[in-house]
Coordinates of C-alpha atoms in Angstrom, one line a residue:
Chain A
M393 CA 0.0 0.1 -0.1
T394 CA 1.4 3.4 -0.9
T395 CA 0.4 6.8 0.6
D396 CA 0.3 9.7 -1.7
F397 CA 2.1 12.2 0.4
K398 CA 3.0 15.6 -1.0
M399 CA 5.2 18.2 0.5
R400 CA 3.4 21.0 -1.2
A401 CA -0.4 21.6 -1.4
D402 CA -2.0 21.5 -4.8
Y403 CA -2.9 25.1 -5.4
Q404 CA -6.0 24.9 -7.4
E405 CA -6.8 27.6 -10.1
Y406 CA -10.5 27.8 -10.5
F407 CA -10.4 29.3 -14.0
S408 CA -8.8 27.5 -17.0
P409 CA -7.9 29.1 -20.4
A410 CA -11.4 27.9 -21.5
H411 CA -13.1 29.9 -18.6
E412 CA -11.0 32.9 -19.5
R413 CA -12.3 32.7 -23.0
V414 CA -15.9 32.7 -21.8
R415 CA -15.0 35.6 -19.7
R416 CA -13.5 37.4 -22.6
S417 CA -16.4 36.8 -24.8
V418 CA -19.0 37.9 -22.2
R419 CA -16.8 41.0 -21.5
E420 CA -16.9 41.8 -25.1
F421 CA -20.7 41.5 -25.2
V422 CA -21.0 43.7 -22.3
R423 CA -18.7 46.3 -23.8
K424 CA -20.6 46.4 -27.1
A425 CA -24.2 45.7 -26.3
V426 CA -24.8 46.8 -22.7
L427 CA -22.3 49.5 -21.5
P428 CA -23.3 52.1 -24.1
H429 CA -26.9 52.0 -22.9
I430 CA -26.8 50.8 -19.2
D431 CA -27.2 54.3 -17.7
D432 CA -30.4 54.9 -19.8
W433 CA -31.8 51.5 -19.0
E434 CA -31.3 52.1 -15.2
E435 CA -33.1 55.4 -15.5
A436 CA -35.8 53.9 -17.6
G437 CA -36.2 51.0 -15.1
A438 CA -35.8 48.4 -17.7
F439 CA -33.7 46.9 -20.5
P440 CA -34.9 46.0 -23.9
R441 CA -36.4 42.4 -24.3
E442 CA -34.1 42.1 -27.3
L443 CA -31.2 41.7 -25.0
Y444 CA -32.4 38.3 -23.9
R445 CA -32.1 37.0 -27.5
Q446 CA -28.8 38.8 -27.9
A447 CA -27.3 37.2 -24.6
A448 CA -28.7 33.8 -25.8
E449 CA -26.9 34.1 -29.1
V450 CA -23.7 34.8 -27.4
G451 CA -24.5 31.7 -25.3
V452 CA -24.7 33.4 -21.9
L453 CA -28.1 32.2 -21.0
G454 CA -27.5 28.6 -21.6
I455 CA -24.3 28.1 -19.5
G456 CA -24.7 25.1 -17.1
Y457 CA -27.9 23.8 -18.8
P458 CA -28.0 20.5 -20.7
E459 CA -27.1 20.4 -24.3
Q460 CA -30.3 18.8 -25.5
L461 CA -32.3 21.6 -24.1
G462 CA -30.2 24.2 -25.9
G463 CA -27.7 24.9 -23.1
T464 CA -24.0 24.4 -22.7
P465 CA -23.0 22.2 -19.8
G466 CA -19.9 23.1 -17.9
D467 CA -18.5 23.3 -14.4
I468 CA -19.8 26.1 -12.0
F469 CA -16.9 28.4 -12.7
F470 CA -18.1 29.0 -16.3
K471 CA -21.2 30.3 -14.9
I472 CA -19.3 32.4 -12.3
A473 CA -17.0 33.9 -15.0
A474 CA -20.0 34.8 -17.1
T475 CA -21.8 36.3 -14.2
E476 CA -18.8 38.4 -13.0
E477 CA -18.4 39.8 -16.6
L478 CA -22.1 40.7 -16.8
M479 CA -21.7 42.4 -13.4
R480 CA -19.1 44.6 -15.1
A481 CA -22.1 46.5 -16.7
G482 CA -22.3 48.0 -13.2
S483 CA -25.9 47.1 -12.8
G484 CA -27.1 44.3 -10.5
G485 CA -30.5 44.9 -11.9
L486 CA -29.5 44.0 -15.4
V487 CA -27.9 40.8 -14.1
A488 CA -30.9 39.8 -11.9
G489 CA -33.3 40.5 -14.8
L490 CA -31.3 38.6 -17.5
G491 CA -30.7 35.9 -14.9
S492 CA -34.3 35.3 -13.7
L493 CA -34.4 32.2 -15.6
D494 CA -31.8 30.8 -13.3
I495 CA -34.3 30.7 -10.5
A496 CA -37.3 30.0 -12.6
I497 CA -36.3 26.9 -14.8
P498 CA -34.0 24.7 -12.7
P499 CA -36.9 22.8 -11.3
I500 CA -38.2 22.1 -14.8
V501 CA -34.8 21.1 -16.0
R502 CA -34.6 18.7 -13.1
H503 CA -38.1 17.4 -12.8
G504 CA -40.1 18.5 -15.8
T505 CA -41.4 16.1 -18.5
A506 CA -39.9 16.3 -22.0
D507 CA -43.0 18.2 -23.1
Q508 CA -42.6 20.8 -20.3
Q509 CA -38.9 21.2 -21.1
A510 CA -39.7 21.7 -24.8
R511 CA -42.3 24.5 -23.8
F512 CA -40.7 26.1 -20.8
V513 CA -37.0 25.5 -21.0
T514 CA -35.7 25.5 -24.6
P515 CA -37.4 28.8 -25.6
V516 CA -36.2 30.5 -22.6
L517 CA -32.5 29.5 -23.1
A518 CA -33.0 30.7 -26.7
G519 CA -34.0 34.2 -25.3
E520 CA -37.5 33.9 -26.9
R521 CA -39.4 33.7 -23.6
V522 CA -38.7 35.4 -20.3
A523 CA -39.2 33.3 -17.1
A524 CA -39.7 34.3 -13.6
L525 CA -40.1 32.6 -10.2
G526 CA -43.0 33.2 -7.9
I527 CA -42.6 32.3 -4.3
T528 CA -42.7 35.3 -2.0
E529 CA -46.2 36.6 -0.9
P530 CA -47.3 39.9 0.4
G531 CA -47.8 38.2 3.9
G532 CA -44.5 36.2 4.0
G533 CA -41.2 35.8 2.4
S534 CA -38.7 33.7 4.0
D535 CA -41.4 31.5 5.6
V536 CA -41.9 29.6 2.4
A537 CA -43.5 26.6 4.0
N538 CA -46.5 28.7 5.1
L539 CA -47.5 30.3 1.7
R540 CA -51.0 31.0 1.2
T541 CA -51.7 31.0 -2.5
T542 CA -54.0 28.1 -3.2
A543 CA -54.5 25.8 -6.0
A544 CA -57.6 23.6 -5.9
R545 CA -57.9 20.6 -8.3
E546 CA -60.8 20.7 -10.7
G547 CA -60.6 17.9 -13.2
D548 CA -57.4 18.5 -15.3
H549 CA -56.9 22.0 -14.0
Y550 CA -55.9 23.8 -10.9
V551 CA -57.8 26.9 -10.0
V552 CA -55.2 29.3 -8.4
N553 CA -56.2 32.1 -6.0
G554 CA -53.7 34.4 -4.2
S555 CA -50.8 36.8 -4.8
K556 CA -47.1 36.9 -5.1
T557 CA -44.8 39.9 -4.7
F558 CA -41.2 41.1 -5.3
I559 CA -41.2 39.0 -8.4
T560 CA -38.0 39.6 -10.5
S561 CA -39.0 39.9 -14.3
G562 CA -42.6 39.6 -13.1
C563 CA -43.9 42.3 -15.3
R564 CA -42.7 40.9 -18.6
A565 CA -42.4 37.2 -17.8
D566 CA -44.1 34.9 -20.4
Q567 CA -44.1 32.2 -17.7
V568 CA -43.9 32.1 -14.0
T569 CA -42.8 29.1 -11.9
V570 CA -45.4 29.6 -9.1
A571 CA -45.4 28.0 -5.7
V572 CA -48.9 27.1 -4.5
R573 CA -50.6 25.3 -1.8
T574 CA -52.3 22.1 -3.1
G575 CA -52.3 20.1 0.1
E576 CA -52.0 20.2 3.9
A577 CA -50.4 23.1 5.9
G578 CA -46.7 23.3 5.9
A579 CA -43.9 22.2 3.6
R580 CA -45.6 19.0 2.4
G581 CA -48.6 20.8 0.9
I582 CA -46.9 22.9 -1.8
S583 CA -46.6 22.3 -5.5
L584 CA -45.0 24.2 -8.3
L585 CA -47.1 25.3 -11.4
V586 CA -45.9 27.0 -14.6
I587 CA -48.4 29.8 -15.2
E588 CA -48.3 31.5 -18.5
K589 CA -48.9 35.1 -19.3
G590 CA -52.3 35.6 -20.8
T591 CA -54.0 32.9 -18.7
P592 CA -57.4 34.2 -17.7
G593 CA -57.3 35.2 -14.0
F594 CA -53.5 36.0 -14.0
A595 CA -52.4 39.6 -13.9
A596 CA -49.2 41.5 -13.2
S597 CA -48.7 44.9 -11.5
T598 CA -46.9 47.7 -13.0
P599 CA -43.1 47.7 -12.1
L600 CA -42.6 48.3 -8.3
K601 CA -40.3 51.2 -7.5
K602 CA -37.1 50.0 -5.7
T603 CA -34.1 51.3 -3.9
G604 CA -31.6 49.7 -6.3
W605 CA -31.6 47.2 -9.1
W606 CA -33.5 49.6 -11.3
A607 CA -32.9 47.9 -14.5
S608 CA -34.8 44.8 -13.5
D609 CA -38.5 44.8 -13.4
T610 CA -40.1 43.7 -10.1
A611 CA -43.8 43.0 -9.9
E612 CA -46.7 41.9 -7.8
L613 CA -48.7 39.0 -9.4
F614 CA -52.4 38.3 -8.8
F615 CA -54.2 35.1 -9.3
D616 CA -58.0 35.2 -9.2
G617 CA -59.7 31.9 -10.2
C618 CA -56.7 31.4 -12.6
R619 CA -57.2 28.0 -14.2
V620 CA -53.8 26.3 -14.9
P621 CA -53.6 22.9 -16.7
V622 CA -52.4 20.0 -14.4
A623 CA -49.9 19.3 -17.3
N624 CA -48.1 22.6 -16.1
R625 CA -47.3 21.0 -12.6
I626 CA -43.6 20.4 -12.2
G627 CA -42.9 17.2 -10.4
A628 CA -45.3 15.4 -8.1
E629 CA -48.1 17.0 -6.2
N630 CA -47.2 18.5 -2.8
E631 CA -43.5 18.1 -3.4
G632 CA -42.9 21.5 -4.6
F633 CA -41.2 22.7 -1.4
F634 CA -38.3 20.3 -1.9
L635 CA -37.9 21.3 -5.6
I636 CA -37.6 24.9 -4.4
M637 CA -35.1 24.0 -1.8
E638 CA -32.9 22.0 -4.3
N639 CA -32.0 25.3 -6.1
F640 CA -31.4 27.5 -3.1
A641 CA -27.6 26.8 -3.0
A642 CA -27.1 27.8 -6.6
E643 CA -29.3 31.0 -6.2
R644 CA -27.5 32.0 -3.0
L645 CA -24.1 31.3 -4.4
A646 CA -25.1 33.5 -7.5
L647 CA -26.1 36.3 -5.1
A648 CA -22.6 36.0 -3.4
V649 CA -20.9 36.3 -6.7
M650 CA -22.9 39.3 -7.6
A651 CA -22.3 40.9 -4.2
N652 CA -18.5 40.3 -4.5
M653 CA -18.5 41.8 -7.9
T654 CA -20.4 44.8 -6.9
A655 CA -17.8 45.3 -4.2
Q656 CA -15.0 44.7 -6.6
L657 CA -16.3 47.4 -9.0
A658 CA -16.7 49.9 -6.2
L659 CA -13.2 49.2 -5.0
E660 CA -11.8 49.8 -8.6
E661 CA -13.8 53.1 -8.9
A662 CA -12.7 54.3 -5.4
E663 CA -9.1 53.5 -6.2
R664 CA -9.2 55.2 -9.5
Y665 CA -10.8 58.3 -8.0
A666 CA -8.5 58.4 -5.0
R667 CA -5.4 58.4 -7.3
S668 CA -6.8 61.4 -9.3
R669 CA -8.6 63.6 -6.8
E670 CA -6.5 66.1 -4.9
A671 CA -7.1 67.5 -1.6
F672 CA -4.8 69.9 0.4
G673 CA -2.2 69.7 -2.3
K674 CA -1.9 66.0 -2.9
P675 CA -3.9 63.0 -4.2
L676 CA -6.3 61.3 -1.8
T677 CA -4.0 58.2 -2.0
G678 CA -1.3 60.4 -0.2
F679 CA -3.4 60.3 2.9
Q680 CA -3.0 57.4 5.3
V681 CA -6.8 57.5 6.1
T682 CA -7.5 56.8 2.5
R683 CA -4.8 54.2 2.0
H684 CA -5.9 52.2 5.0
K685 CA -9.5 52.4 3.9
L686 CA -8.7 51.0 0.4
V687 CA -6.5 48.4 1.9
E688 CA -9.4 47.3 4.2
M689 CA -11.8 47.3 1.2
A690 CA -9.4 45.2 -1.0
T691 CA -8.7 42.7 1.8
Q692 CA -12.4 42.3 2.4
V693 CA -13.2 41.8 -1.3
E694 CA -10.4 39.3 -1.9
V695 CA -11.2 37.2 1.1
S696 CA -14.9 37.1 0.4
R697 CA -14.3 36.2 -3.3
E698 CA -11.9 33.3 -2.3
F699 CA -14.3 31.8 0.1
T700 CA -17.1 32.1 -2.4
Y701 CA -15.0 30.2 -5.0
R702 CA -14.1 27.6 -2.5
T703 CA -17.7 27.1 -1.7
A704 CA -18.6 27.1 -5.4
A705 CA -16.1 24.2 -5.9
R706 CA -17.7 22.4 -3.0
V707 CA -21.2 22.8 -4.5
D708 CA -19.9 21.7 -7.9
S709 CA -18.3 18.6 -6.4
G710 CA -21.9 17.6 -5.3
R711 CA -21.0 17.7 -1.5
D712 CA -23.5 19.4 0.8
A713 CA -22.7 22.9 1.1
T714 CA -25.8 24.4 2.8
R715 CA -23.8 25.9 5.7
Q716 CA -20.9 27.2 3.5
V717 CA -23.3 28.7 0.9
A718 CA -25.1 30.6 3.6
M719 CA -21.9 31.8 5.2
A720 CA -20.5 32.8 1.7
K721 CA -23.7 34.8 0.9
N722 CA -23.8 36.6 4.2
F723 CA -20.2 37.4 4.2
A724 CA -20.1 38.6 0.6
C725 CA -23.3 40.7 1.1
G726 CA -21.9 42.3 4.2
V727 CA -18.5 43.1 2.4
S728 CA -20.6 44.5 -0.6
N729 CA -22.5 46.9 1.5
R730 CA -19.4 48.0 3.5
V731 CA -17.1 48.4 0.5
T732 CA -19.8 50.3 -1.6
Y733 CA -20.6 52.5 1.5
D734 CA -16.8 53.3 1.8
A735 CA -16.5 53.9 -1.8
V736 CA -19.1 56.5 -1.7
Q737 CA -17.4 58.0 1.2
I738 CA -14.1 58.3 -0.6
F739 CA -16.0 60.0 -3.5
G740 CA -17.4 62.6 -1.1
G741 CA -20.2 64.7 -2.6
Y742 CA -19.7 63.2 -6.0
G743 CA -20.3 59.7 -4.5
Y744 CA -23.8 60.9 -3.8
M745 CA -24.5 61.9 -7.3
R746 CA -26.2 59.9 -9.9
D747 CA -23.4 60.6 -12.4
Y748 CA -21.0 58.5 -10.5
P749 CA -21.4 54.6 -10.6
V750 CA -20.6 54.1 -6.9
E751 CA -23.9 55.8 -6.0
R752 CA -25.7 53.0 -7.9
M753 CA -23.5 50.3 -6.4
M754 CA -24.3 51.3 -2.9
R755 CA -28.0 51.2 -3.7
D756 CA -27.7 47.9 -5.5
A757 CA -25.6 46.3 -2.6
K758 CA -28.5 46.5 -0.1
I759 CA -30.9 44.0 -1.8
T760 CA -28.2 41.3 -1.5
E761 CA -28.8 41.1 2.2
I762 CA -32.5 40.6 1.6
Y763 CA -32.8 38.6 -1.7
E764 CA -32.7 34.8 -1.7
G765 CA -33.2 34.7 2.1
T766 CA -32.3 37.5 4.4
S767 CA -29.0 37.6 6.4
E768 CA -31.1 36.5 9.4
V769 CA -32.5 33.5 7.6
Q770 CA -29.0 32.6 6.4
R771 CA -27.9 32.7 10.1
M772 CA -30.8 30.4 11.0
V773 CA -29.5 28.0 8.3
I774 CA -25.9 28.2 9.6
A775 CA -27.1 27.8 13.2
G776 CA -29.2 24.8 12.3
A777 CA -26.2 23.2 10.7
L778 CA -23.7 24.2 13.4
L779 CA -25.7 23.5 16.5
K780 CA -27.7 20.5 15.6
Chain B
M1120 CA -13.6 26.4 -51.2
K1121 CA -10.5 26.2 -49.0
I1122 CA -9.6 29.3 -47.0
I1123 CA -6.5 29.8 -44.9
V1124 CA -6.4 32.6 -42.5
C1125 CA -3.1 33.6 -41.1
V1126 CA -3.3 35.1 -37.6
K1127 CA -0.9 36.5 -35.0
Q1128 CA -1.1 36.5 -31.3
V1129 CA -0.3 39.9 -29.9
P1130 CA -0.5 41.6 -26.6
D1131 CA -3.7 43.6 -26.1
T1132 CA -2.3 47.0 -26.6
T1133 CA -5.4 48.6 -25.2
E1134 CA -4.5 47.1 -21.8
V1135 CA -0.8 48.1 -22.0
R1136 CA 0.1 50.8 -19.4
L1137 CA 3.2 52.9 -19.1
D1138 CA 5.4 52.8 -16.0
P1139 CA 4.8 56.4 -14.7
V1140 CA 8.5 56.7 -13.6
T1141 CA 10.5 55.1 -16.5
G1142 CA 7.9 55.6 -19.2
T1143 CA 8.4 52.1 -20.6
L1144 CA 5.7 49.7 -21.5
L1145 CA 4.4 47.5 -18.6
R1146 CA 3.9 44.2 -20.4
E1147 CA 3.3 41.9 -17.4
G1148 CA -0.1 40.4 -17.0
I1149 CA -1.3 41.9 -20.3
P1150 CA -3.6 39.4 -22.0
S1151 CA -2.8 38.1 -25.5
I1152 CA -5.5 38.4 -28.2
I1153 CA -5.8 37.6 -31.9
N1154 CA -4.5 40.8 -33.8
P1155 CA -7.7 42.7 -34.6
D1156 CA -7.0 42.9 -38.4
D1157 CA -6.4 39.2 -38.5
K1158 CA -9.7 38.6 -36.5
A1159 CA -11.6 40.6 -39.1
G1160 CA -9.9 38.4 -41.7
L1161 CA -11.1 35.3 -39.8
E1162 CA -14.7 36.6 -39.6
A1163 CA -14.6 37.3 -43.3
A1164 CA -13.6 33.7 -43.9
L1165 CA -16.3 32.4 -41.5
R1166 CA -18.9 34.4 -43.4
L1167 CA -17.7 32.9 -46.6
K1168 CA -18.0 29.5 -44.8
D1169 CA -21.6 30.3 -43.7
R1170 CA -22.4 31.2 -47.3
Y1171 CA -20.5 28.8 -49.4
E1172 CA -19.6 26.0 -47.0
A1173 CA -16.0 26.8 -47.3
H1174 CA -13.4 25.1 -45.1
V1175 CA -11.4 27.5 -43.0
T1176 CA -8.0 26.8 -41.5
V1177 CA -6.2 29.0 -39.3
L1178 CA -2.4 29.2 -39.4
T1179 CA 0.0 30.9 -37.0
M1180 CA 3.6 31.1 -36.2
G1181 CA 4.7 31.7 -32.6
P1182 CA 5.6 30.2 -29.3
P1183 CA 3.7 27.3 -27.9
Q1184 CA 1.2 29.6 -26.1
A1185 CA 0.0 30.7 -29.5
D1186 CA -2.1 27.7 -29.2
L1187 CA -4.6 29.7 -27.3
A1188 CA -5.1 32.1 -30.3
L1189 CA -5.7 29.2 -32.5
R1190 CA -8.2 27.8 -30.0
E1191 CA -10.1 31.2 -30.0
A1192 CA -10.3 30.9 -33.8
L1193 CA -11.7 27.5 -33.5
A1194 CA -14.2 28.7 -30.9
M1195 CA -15.3 31.2 -33.3
G1196 CA -15.9 28.5 -36.1
A1197 CA -12.6 27.7 -37.9
D1198 CA -12.5 24.1 -39.0
A1199 CA -8.7 23.3 -38.5
A1200 CA -5.8 25.0 -36.9
I1201 CA -2.1 24.8 -37.6
L1202 CA 0.7 26.1 -35.2
L1203 CA 4.2 26.6 -36.6
T1204 CA 6.5 26.5 -33.6
D1205 CA 10.1 26.0 -33.1
R1206 CA 13.1 27.7 -31.5
A1207 CA 14.5 27.9 -35.0
F1208 CA 11.7 30.3 -35.9
G1209 CA 12.5 32.7 -33.1
G1210 CA 13.6 36.3 -33.8
A1211 CA 12.1 36.3 -37.2
D1212 CA 11.6 39.7 -39.0
T1213 CA 8.9 40.1 -41.6
W1214 CA 11.0 38.4 -44.3
A1215 CA 11.7 35.2 -42.2
T1216 CA 8.1 35.1 -40.9
S1217 CA 6.6 35.4 -44.5
S1218 CA 9.1 32.9 -45.8
T1219 CA 8.3 30.4 -43.0
L1220 CA 4.5 30.9 -43.4
A1221 CA 4.7 30.6 -47.2
S1222 CA 6.7 27.4 -46.8
A1223 CA 4.0 25.8 -44.6
L1224 CA 1.3 27.3 -47.0
S1225 CA 3.0 25.7 -50.1
A1226 CA 2.2 22.3 -48.8
L1227 CA -1.4 23.0 -48.0
E1228 CA -4.4 23.4 -50.4
Y1229 CA -6.0 26.7 -50.7
D1230 CA -8.2 29.0 -52.8
L1231 CA -7.9 32.1 -50.7
I1232 CA -5.5 33.1 -48.1
I1233 CA -6.5 35.9 -45.8
T1234 CA -4.2 37.8 -43.5
G1235 CA -4.7 40.9 -41.4
R1236 CA -3.3 44.2 -42.9
Q1237 CA -0.8 44.6 -40.1
A1238 CA -0.2 43.6 -36.4
I1239 CA -0.8 46.0 -33.7
D1240 CA 2.6 45.2 -32.0
G1241 CA 4.6 45.7 -35.2
D1242 CA 2.7 47.7 -37.6
T1243 CA 4.8 46.8 -40.6
A1244 CA 1.9 45.6 -42.9
Q1245 CA 4.5 43.5 -44.8
V1246 CA 3.9 39.8 -44.0
G1247 CA 0.7 39.3 -46.1
P1248 CA 1.9 40.9 -49.2
Q1249 CA 5.3 39.1 -48.8
I1250 CA 3.6 35.7 -48.6
A1251 CA 1.7 36.3 -51.8
E1252 CA 5.1 37.2 -53.4
H1253 CA 6.8 33.9 -52.1
L1254 CA 3.9 31.9 -53.3
G1255 CA 3.5 33.7 -56.7
I1256 CA -0.1 34.6 -56.3
P1257 CA -2.0 37.9 -56.6
N1258 CA -2.4 40.0 -53.5
I1259 CA -5.1 42.6 -52.7
S1260 CA -4.4 44.5 -49.6
Y1261 CA -6.5 46.8 -47.3
A1262 CA -9.8 45.0 -47.9
E1263 CA -12.8 46.8 -46.4
D1264 CA -15.2 44.6 -48.4
L1265 CA -14.8 41.3 -49.9
R1266 CA -17.1 39.0 -52.0
I1267 CA -16.7 36.0 -54.2
E1268 CA -17.8 35.9 -57.8
G1269 CA -17.2 32.6 -59.6
N1270 CA -13.6 31.8 -59.2
T1271 CA -12.6 35.4 -58.4
V1272 CA -12.5 37.5 -55.3
V1273 CA -13.8 41.0 -55.5
V1274 CA -12.3 43.4 -53.0
R1275 CA -13.0 47.1 -52.2
R1276 CA -9.6 48.4 -51.3
Q1277 CA -9.4 51.3 -49.0
Y1278 CA -7.4 54.4 -49.6
E1279 CA -7.2 57.5 -47.6
D1280 CA -9.8 59.4 -49.7
R1281 CA -11.2 56.8 -52.1
S1282 CA -11.4 53.1 -52.7
H1283 CA -10.7 50.9 -55.5
I1284 CA -12.7 47.8 -56.5
L1285 CA -10.3 45.1 -57.6
R1286 CA -10.8 41.6 -58.8
A1287 CA -8.3 38.7 -58.6
E1288 CA -8.5 35.2 -59.7
M1289 CA -8.2 32.5 -57.0
P1290 CA -5.9 31.3 -55.6
C1291 CA -5.0 34.7 -54.2
L1292 CA -4.2 36.5 -50.9
V1293 CA -6.3 39.3 -49.4
T1294 CA -5.2 41.5 -46.4
A1295 CA -8.1 42.5 -44.2
L1296 CA -8.8 45.7 -42.4
S1297 CA -10.6 45.9 -39.0
E1298 CA -13.3 47.8 -40.7
L1299 CA -14.1 44.8 -42.8
N1300 CA -16.7 43.6 -40.3
E1301 CA -17.6 43.1 -36.7
P1302 CA -16.1 39.7 -35.7
R1303 CA -18.6 37.2 -34.0
Y1304 CA -18.4 36.3 -30.4
M1305 CA -16.9 33.0 -29.2
T1306 CA -19.9 31.1 -27.8
P1307 CA -19.3 28.9 -24.6
R1308 CA -20.2 25.9 -26.8
G1309 CA -17.5 26.8 -29.3
I1310 CA -15.1 27.4 -26.5
F1311 CA -15.8 24.0 -24.9
E1312 CA -15.3 22.2 -28.2
A1313 CA -12.1 24.1 -29.0
F1314 CA -10.5 23.3 -25.8
R1315 CA -12.0 19.9 -25.1
D1316 CA -12.4 18.2 -28.4
R1317 CA -10.2 19.9 -31.0
T1318 CA -6.6 19.4 -31.8
V1319 CA -4.2 22.0 -33.1
K1320 CA -1.7 20.5 -35.5
I1321 CA 1.8 21.4 -34.8
L1322 CA 4.5 21.8 -37.4
T1323 CA 8.2 22.4 -36.5
R1324 CA 11.3 23.2 -38.4
A1325 CA 11.7 19.6 -39.6
D1326 CA 8.3 19.6 -41.3
L1327 CA 9.2 22.5 -43.6
A1328 CA 11.2 22.4 -46.7
I1329 CA 13.1 25.7 -46.4
D1330 CA 16.6 26.9 -46.1
D1331 CA 18.1 27.9 -42.7
G1332 CA 19.0 31.2 -44.3
N1333 CA 15.2 32.2 -44.5
I1334 CA 14.0 31.4 -41.1
G1335 CA 14.5 32.8 -37.5
L1336 CA 17.0 35.4 -36.6
K1337 CA 19.6 34.2 -39.0
G1338 CA 17.1 34.5 -41.9
S1339 CA 16.2 38.1 -40.9
P1340 CA 17.8 40.9 -42.8
T1341 CA 16.2 43.5 -40.7
R1342 CA 18.4 45.1 -38.0
V1343 CA 16.7 47.1 -35.2
M1344 CA 19.1 50.0 -34.5
K1345 CA 17.4 51.5 -31.6
S1346 CA 14.0 51.0 -29.8
F1347 CA 12.6 53.8 -27.6
T1348 CA 9.5 55.1 -26.1
K1349 CA 8.4 58.4 -27.5
A1350 CA 8.3 61.2 -25.0
V1351 CA 4.8 61.8 -24.0
R1352 CA 3.6 65.2 -25.2
G1353 CA 1.3 67.4 -23.4
K1354 CA -2.5 67.0 -23.9
G1355 CA -3.9 68.8 -26.9
T1356 CA -6.6 71.5 -26.6
V1357 CA -10.1 70.7 -27.8
V1358 CA -12.2 73.5 -29.1
E1359 CA -15.6 73.1 -30.7
L1360 CA -16.1 75.7 -33.4
D1361 CA -17.7 75.7 -36.8
A1362 CA -15.3 75.3 -39.8
R1363 CA -14.9 79.0 -40.5
D1364 CA -14.2 80.0 -36.8
A1365 CA -11.9 77.0 -36.4
A1366 CA -9.8 78.0 -39.3
G1367 CA -9.4 81.4 -37.9
W1368 CA -8.7 80.1 -34.5
I1369 CA -6.0 77.8 -35.9
I1370 CA -4.3 80.6 -37.9
E1371 CA -4.3 82.9 -34.7
R1372 CA -2.5 80.0 -32.7
L1373 CA 0.0 79.5 -35.6
Q1374 CA 0.7 83.2 -35.7
E1375 CA 1.3 83.3 -31.9
K1376 CA 3.9 80.7 -32.3
F1377 CA 5.4 82.5 -35.3
V1378 CA 4.7 79.5 -37.6
L1379 CA 2.9 81.8 -40.0

């Protein structure tokens, strides 16, 4: 028997030359198709629908999905490289809006029938249809198991009544993966239905006005006697809760990546500004107070990013990473809020002006501590794993 | 139709920064890219492939890491890739480079060879026309538009104040301008295939029938006498005036400086 003993650790690089090419390609897409317009889209509160099709053409939407559904399978770092480069547009709202399919279609990819996948996955990956996920309700967000929207079976239809809120891409979604109550109280009475735009009894609000993420549309959805074919149910009846939980790790990890990237961009902006802005006869980088602030920001961002990558590798290997994902998300979102706040401070009055990107970054950072499970809920998850 | 596109891997000069103290180029960590004119040439070839089912081969001479530039070309849609690499090819000027490339090309089948006009790290614009000369085929340079008619290539050749429409019988060589087109993106699927499934054919000194006197440093008649960084001049002044006022403004400045 031999023991494989090494004197040095294998230092793993997460990104290969192939990952770098995906990064390069998405960066080029952002430079040409997004950056010239992003400020206008942010102010308008939406980006053009056409961008879904363009992103699909570049292959951005399909990364990580099966080939037979129109995707391009690959390890998790392909998705991370693409997300990081999309974030270079400087708009979390754009990335959340373009990426709403990543929360809406994974249950269909994992548990949908071939017919459901042909109707609800392939056209979405092709950028022809917009998909959203509807879980949160006006009366409850994090407490998913107690949602109140009902779906009563009537022959080969469900009759859905209730409402959902804070639904990303909700205004223009062609299809919403909606969590409904089909059975007993609690987690074991929930099912997932795909409800299509235009179904009688289904209506969406106008876009809700938000602190940040302006370029993504966020809606309240209403279901009033909305008849949904049983053929649109994903997976078995009353097992929807577990389908939702399955995707939480990927969703939260994506939020951590976005939060880290928002912090990274704010750091880059602050560093550039501090080099050029002069006060009392020297650049801001000549003052120890600024130097130390930048050092602290850079350290936070780098540490956070590394832990997120480590956690991503764990998720990709198929090991349980519930605790680590919650930690990565909380840490990254905390860093993002602190670093964007400090970046605005370095910019002074200009940082408070809409003409400067750090103003948007600070607004965009806040939602990451709330979206996909608040920081408090993440702590519940971590405590549950730590103190069981 | 068989098309061969010659590409060069170059440092991305848009990312090159100057050392604020010494004024020299900071090359470390600068990503390498396919030379922009060459990329436009590749895109032109891929469009011909889309339209006429042409077979597109990319060819480069360079160090082993130039493999990455070829894989980018494969990811964009090229059918085959050849890397000419050998220490013996090192230190080549445009003559040795074009001789080496032409030697490899002469053993390949082609109807059309496309090169970029010039590389952003050398700016000589000599290699393409020299390859055509070595191979004894017609060359049309500075292509800003390109189409196929029968067994001929019709090219709009750019001049400063006009363009020429030229026709050449194939086989021939065309040098492409970046303005020729907007190159397509590499898709993740293309990238996966290029890195996972495709092979880059490697040719070394031993594979070429060429004299030592025409390759590498020894085969390079060019001698670089001196290389220096131009002193950075002050920023210009931007004024926005209509043409008549602008002319007057310029004359005043020139008079101030006693030029006029």
